[in-house]
Amino acid sequence: MITPVSKRVYIETYGCQMNLADSEVVGGILVKEGYSLTQDMSEADVVLVNTCAIRDNAEQRIHGRLGLFSRERRKRPELIVGVLGCMAERLRTRLVEETRVVDLVVGPDEYRKLPALIDLAAEGEQGIAVRLSRVENYEDIAPLRKKGVSAWLSVMRGCDKFCSFCVVPFTRGRERSRPLSGVVEEVRGLAAEGFREITLLGQNVNSYRDGDHDFADLMQQVARAERGVRIRFTTSHPQDMSDRLIEVIASEPNICEYIHLPVQSGSDRILSLMNRSYSIDHYLGLVEKIRQAIPSVSLSTDIISGFPTETEADHRETMDLLRTVGYDGAYTFKYSAREHTKAWEMRDTVREEEKGARVFEITTLQHEISARRNERLVGTDLDVLVEGPSRKRDDFLVGRTGTNRTVVFPNGNETAGETIAVRILRSNAATLFGENAAGRLAGGEAA
Ligand code: SAH
Ligand code: SF4
Ligand code: F3S
């Protein structure tokens, strides 16, 4: 018999950064109860998969993984399999009924129950915990993070925006914020542990609120608490981005000059159907304001292609917007109809091939724009936070600029977590290549 104290848990995570942060919370909860984590599924007693429900293809991928866990369980019948996260919240009992593998279904607000549910599962009982909470923010849980350069820190949970295409308000529930003092304290702790970059997370961080304090106050206090740490944040809804926040980003030197500002579509008609609550005029005004306050700023966006009734003309407006804004990066998705959302009731009118063709046009255009924007940096020196060896070649290191650009340069024994100036020698749409400007390895041929 395996006693609970010796149980080894393997966690696999899909979806957004909030899910990555949640898996660290889950790790914190389990380790406190005597479990240990393993990176190796074959030696695990418990397999947990933290899931995403944002688009159908995200869910299909997870169904594929569940098939694999099912084969693993045929070999080891005592293996416990649990589904966590947004898909657990969305499908609930259906997950247990439709798959024969799942012992646990635990939604994003019920992770405190995991140790008890795992114990029950070990006795052969299935456990389902999917209540959403108005208050749960795991404030007292110390997330179990891997030591490294960058850390995630959730400052709020849930979303009240109800964009008509989106499942998040249904899978994560209502907005709630962590107390400002707790966040600042955690930032200090992370700095002391050696983290050099912290990303504050929320589905719509601009809705952050603690009494009279808003997100701009939080960012300012966090930045001032640890000047040696780079501060990032994601995601901002274009409707609520305040002038004060722009001012704080512009004036605090350790806040990164990078803003992810999802626009979703370039057509006012589609934006209104999406319940995005801003117009392209408002959005362009915001971009203008941001660029004036932070001239070196880098901007990225999310686009959905093929939202119900989207015409070729709407698509052209999105293409035009991309040209007008000149983003540094864009993530483009084919619209995927999600049950319970407002848009689910509209017909999914755009054919899949058409969606695919539009996505392709957008990504091709953005590729050109990104390449051009990166090219302008050739010949300049940029501050780069060193992350570690390049994945492709270990005689090269990789790091990122404040504007979130990836920079590859010859390994001169710089250490991860160090910030160095890199002279940029060449670029493509995704990466800058350079050498340490201090000249320790001058003349190195970039990969
Ligand atoms: N809270 C963030 C978005 C989180 S989801 C925000 O509002 O910016 C990340 C992205 O997934 C969204 O920006 C959107 O572009 C995309 N997305 C969400 N629901 C989708 C759906 N049903 N089909 C296709 N893409 C979707
Ligand atoms: Fe979804 Fe809109 Fe909330 Fe973002 S703001 S999580 S797209 S509902
Ligand atoms: Fe996916 Fe849930 Fe995040 S649906 S994108 S994991 S909030």
Tab-separated table of N, CA and C in Angstrom, residues 25-96:
chain	number	residue	atom	x	y	z
A	25	VAL	N	0.515	26.726	-7.945
A	25	VAL	CA	-0.313	26.756	-6.730
A	25	VAL	C	-0.671	25.324	-6.322
A	26	VAL	N	-1.086	24.524	-7.306
A	26	VAL	CA	-1.423	23.123	-7.042
A	26	VAL	C	-0.208	22.403	-6.456
A	27	GLY	N	0.957	22.641	-7.045
A	27	GLY	CA	2.196	22.051	-6.512
A	27	GLY	C	2.412	22.461	-5.067
A	28	GLY	N	2.179	23.739	-4.769
A	28	GLY	CA	2.340	24.242	-3.401
A	28	GLY	C	1.397	23.541	-2.435
A	29	ILE	N	0.136	23.374	-2.848
A	29	ILE	CA	-0.863	22.728	-1.984
A	29	ILE	C	-0.470	21.274	-1.718
A	30	LEU	N	-0.047	20.575	-2.760
A	30	LEU	CA	0.241	19.143	-2.621
A	30	LEU	C	1.508	18.896	-1.812
A	31	VAL	N	2.526	19.688	-2.072
A	31	VAL	CA	3.796	19.467	-1.371
A	31	VAL	C	3.620	19.739	0.128
A	32	LYS	N	2.803	20.739	0.440
A	32	LYS	CA	2.513	21.034	1.855
A	32	LYS	C	1.863	19.832	2.545
A	33	GLU	N	1.129	19.047	1.781
A	33	GLU	CA	0.455	17.877	2.347
A	33	GLU	C	1.310	16.614	2.260
A	34	GLY	N	2.547	16.765	1.890
A	34	GLY	CA	3.445	15.614	1.915
A	34	GLY	C	3.632	14.898	0.586
A	35	TYR	N	3.015	15.373	-0.455
A	35	TYR	CA	3.238	14.765	-1.769
A	35	TYR	C	4.562	15.274	-2.325
A	36	SER	N	5.091	14.545	-3.305
A	36	SER	CA	6.248	15.100	-4.000
A	36	SER	C	5.922	15.148	-5.487
A	37	LEU	N	6.572	16.061	-6.190
A	37	LEU	CA	6.316	16.185	-7.625
A	37	LEU	C	7.384	15.426	-8.397
A	38	THR	N	6.989	14.899	-9.540
A	38	THR	CA	7.966	14.250	-10.410
A	38	THR	C	7.772	14.749	-11.839
A	39	GLN	N	8.880	14.766	-12.581
A	39	GLN	CA	8.813	15.174	-13.997
A	39	GLN	C	8.575	13.961	-14.891
A	40	ASP	N	8.556	12.783	-14.265
A	40	ASP	CA	8.538	11.547	-15.025
A	40	ASP	C	7.209	10.824	-14.806
A	41	MET	N	6.376	10.820	-15.836
A	41	MET	CA	5.051	10.244	-15.683
A	41	MET	C	5.099	8.774	-15.265
A	42	SER	N	6.126	8.062	-15.740
A	42	SER	CA	6.136	6.621	-15.506
A	42	SER	C	6.362	6.267	-14.041
A	43	GLU	N	6.868	7.204	-13.257
A	43	GLU	CA	7.049	6.880	-11.833
A	43	GLU	C	6.003	7.570	-10.953
A	44	ALA	N	4.989	8.189	-11.592
A	44	ALA	CA	3.988	8.929	-10.821
A	44	ALA	C	2.889	8.006	-10.295
A	45	ASP	N	2.367	8.336	-9.110
A	45	ASP	CA	1.181	7.667	-8.576
A	45	ASP	C	-0.078	8.419	-8.988
A	46	VAL	N	0.112	9.723	-9.248
A	46	VAL	CA	-1.017	10.570	-9.618
A	46	VAL	C	-0.609	11.407	-10.833
A	47	VAL	N	-1.446	11.400	-11.872
A	47	VAL	CA	-1.207	12.257	-13.028
A	47	VAL	C	-2.292	13.323	-13.058
A	48	LEU	N	-1.884	14.580	-13.044
A	48	LEU	CA	-2.857	15.669	-13.115
A	48	LEU	C	-2.622	16.451	-14.393
A	49	VAL	N	-3.694	16.731	-15.120
A	49	VAL	CA	-3.526	17.538	-16.321
A	49	VAL	C	-4.366	18.802	-16.164
A	50	ASN	N	-3.647	19.925	-16.156
A	50	ASN	CA	-4.288	21.222	-15.970
A	50	ASN	C	-4.653	21.762	-17.349
A	51	THR	N	-5.938	21.885	-17.621
A	51	THR	CA	-6.421	21.988	-19.001
A	51	THR	C	-6.918	23.372	-19.393
A	52	CYS	N	-7.035	23.552	-20.700
A	52	CYS	CA	-7.517	24.784	-21.303
A	52	CYS	C	-8.737	24.474	-22.165
A	53	ALA	N	-9.715	25.364	-22.143
A	53	ALA	CA	-10.947	25.145	-22.904
A	53	ALA	C	-11.196	26.255	-23.915
A	54	ILE	N	-10.182	27.068	-24.184
A	54	ILE	CA	-10.408	28.302	-24.928
A	54	ILE	C	-10.901	28.056	-26.356
A	55	ARG	N	-10.335	27.024	-27.016
A	55	ARG	CA	-10.769	26.666	-28.366
A	55	ARG	C	-10.914	25.158	-28.440
A	56	ASP	N	-11.702	24.694	-29.392
A	56	ASP	CA	-11.934	23.256	-29.499
A	56	ASP	C	-10.627	22.490	-29.706
A	57	ASN	N	-9.698	23.059	-30.499
A	57	ASN	CA	-8.467	22.284	-30.743
A	57	ASN	C	-7.638	22.116	-29.475
A	58	ALA	N	-7.751	23.069	-28.528
A	58	ALA	CA	-7.059	22.914	-27.241
A	58	ALA	C	-7.629	21.699	-26.514
A	59	GLU	N	-8.949	21.557	-26.561
A	59	GLU	CA	-9.575	20.430	-25.873
A	59	GLU	C	-9.272	19.105	-26.566
A	60	GLN	N	-9.239	19.122	-27.908
A	60	GLN	CA	-8.948	17.877	-28.629
A	60	GLN	C	-7.574	17.336	-28.254
A	61	ARG	N	-6.635	18.255	-28.130
A	61	ARG	CA	-5.277	17.864	-27.775
A	61	ARG	C	-5.261	17.177	-26.398
A	62	ILE	N	-6.052	17.702	-25.494
A	62	ILE	CA	-6.089	17.130	-24.147
A	62	ILE	C	-6.793	15.772	-24.153
A	63	HIS	N	-7.845	15.646	-24.976
A	63	HIS	CA	-8.473	14.327	-25.111
A	63	HIS	C	-7.450	13.302	-25.582
A	64	GLY	N	-6.569	13.732	-26.490
A	64	GLY	CA	-5.502	12.857	-26.964
A	64	GLY	C	-4.606	12.409	-25.814
A	65	ARG	N	-4.241	13.338	-24.953
A	65	ARG	CA	-3.396	13.010	-23.805
A	65	ARG	C	-4.115	12.052	-22.866
A	66	LEU	N	-5.428	12.256	-22.678
A	66	LEU	CA	-6.177	11.370	-21.787
A	66	LEU	C	-6.158	9.943	-22.325
A	67	GLY	N	-6.147	9.818	-23.654
A	67	GLY	CA	-6.035	8.500	-24.266
A	67	GLY	C	-4.732	7.828	-23.863
A	68	LEU	N	-3.660	8.618	-23.848
A	68	LEU	CA	-2.361	8.082	-23.452
A	68	LEU	C	-2.357	7.674	-21.973
A	69	PHE	N	-2.948	8.525	-21.128
A	69	PHE	CA	-2.999	8.178	-19.698
A	69	PHE	C	-3.819	6.910	-19.492
A	70	SER	N	-4.827	6.740	-20.324
A	70	SER	CA	-5.665	5.561	-20.220
A	70	SER	C	-4.848	4.294	-20.510
A	71	ARG	N	-3.973	4.378	-21.531
A	71	ARG	CA	-3.111	3.225	-21.832
A	71	ARG	C	-2.146	2.971	-20.680
A	72	GLU	N	-1.631	4.061	-20.087
A	72	GLU	CA	-0.722	3.937	-18.951
A	72	GLU	C	-1.441	3.236	-17.793
A	73	ARG	N	-2.725	3.558	-17.623
A	73	ARG	CA	-3.446	2.983	-16.496
A	73	ARG	C	-3.774	1.512	-16.701
A	74	ARG	N	-3.858	1.124	-17.978
A	74	ARG	CA	-4.071	-0.296	-18.208
A	74	ARG	C	-2.879	-1.101	-17.691
A	75	LYS	N	-1.689	-0.475	-17.814
A	75	LYS	CA	-0.489	-1.133	-17.288
A	75	LYS	C	-0.438	-1.065	-15.760
A	76	ARG	N	-0.924	0.049	-15.210
A	76	ARG	CA	-0.832	0.260	-13.757
A	76	ARG	C	-2.190	0.723	-13.228
A	77	PRO	N	-3.073	-0.225	-12.931
A	77	PRO	CA	-4.453	0.114	-12.573
A	77	PRO	C	-4.568	1.038	-11.362
A	78	GLU	N	-3.533	1.110	-10.514
A	78	GLU	CA	-3.647	1.944	-9.312
A	78	GLU	C	-3.367	3.429	-9.604
A	79	LEU	N	-2.938	3.727	-10.841
A	79	LEU	CA	-2.641	5.113	-11.207
A	79	LEU	C	-3.907	5.985	-11.091
A	80	ILE	N	-3.760	7.152	-10.462
A	80	ILE	CA	-4.887	8.089	-10.330
A	80	ILE	C	-4.727	9.195	-11.369
A	81	VAL	N	-5.795	9.474	-12.120
A	81	VAL	CA	-5.734	10.505	-13.158
A	81	VAL	C	-6.744	11.604	-12.835
A	82	GLY	N	-6.277	12.821	-12.829
A	82	GLY	CA	-7.170	13.945	-12.542
A	82	GLY	C	-7.117	15.011	-13.613
A	83	VAL	N	-8.269	15.597	-13.913
A	83	VAL	CA	-8.318	16.719	-14.850
A	83	VAL	C	-8.614	17.989	-14.056
A	84	LEU	N	-7.752	18.990	-14.205
A	84	LEU	CA	-7.908	20.257	-13.516
A	84	LEU	C	-8.188	21.356	-14.535
A	85	GLY	N	-8.500	22.533	-14.050
A	85	GLY	CA	-8.522	23.710	-14.914
A	85	GLY	C	-9.813	23.927	-15.668
A	86	CYS	N	-9.686	24.660	-16.771
A	86	CYS	CA	-10.861	25.209	-17.452
A	86	CYS	C	-11.726	24.149	-18.110
A	87	MET	N	-11.104	23.081	-18.627
A	87	MET	CA	-11.887	22.033	-19.260
A	87	MET	C	-12.627	21.224	-18.199
A	88	ALA	N	-12.017	21.071	-17.043
A	88	ALA	CA	-12.687	20.402	-15.923
A	88	ALA	C	-13.928	21.192	-15.549
A	89	GLU	N	-13.775	22.504	-15.488
A	89	GLU	CA	-14.889	23.361	-15.110
A	89	GLU	C	-15.981	23.318	-16.177
A	90	ARG	N	-15.597	23.262	-17.438
A	90	ARG	CA	-16.563	23.300	-18.525
A	90	ARG	C	-17.315	21.979	-18.678
A	91	LEU	N	-16.596	20.875	-18.599
A	91	LEU	CA	-17.224	19.586	-18.915
A	91	LEU	C	-17.726	18.834	-17.684
A	92	ARG	N	-17.175	19.160	-16.521
A	92	ARG	CA	-17.632	18.585	-15.255
A	92	ARG	C	-17.834	17.081	-15.317
A	93	THR	N	-19.050	16.600	-14.976
A	93	THR	CA	-19.301	15.160	-14.910
A	93	THR	C	-19.149	14.487	-16.262
A	94	ARG	N	-19.323	15.284	-17.337
A	94	ARG	CA	-19.187	14.693	-18.672
A	94	ARG	C	-17.821	14.046	-18.860
A	95	LEU	N	-16.817	14.628	-18.213
A	95	LEU	CA	-15.460	14.087	-18.351
A	95	LEU	C	-15.365	12.687	-17.761
A	96	VAL	N	-16.048	12.488	-16.651
A	96	VAL	CA	-16.016	11.178	-16.002
A	96	VAL	C	-16.830	10.185	-16.808
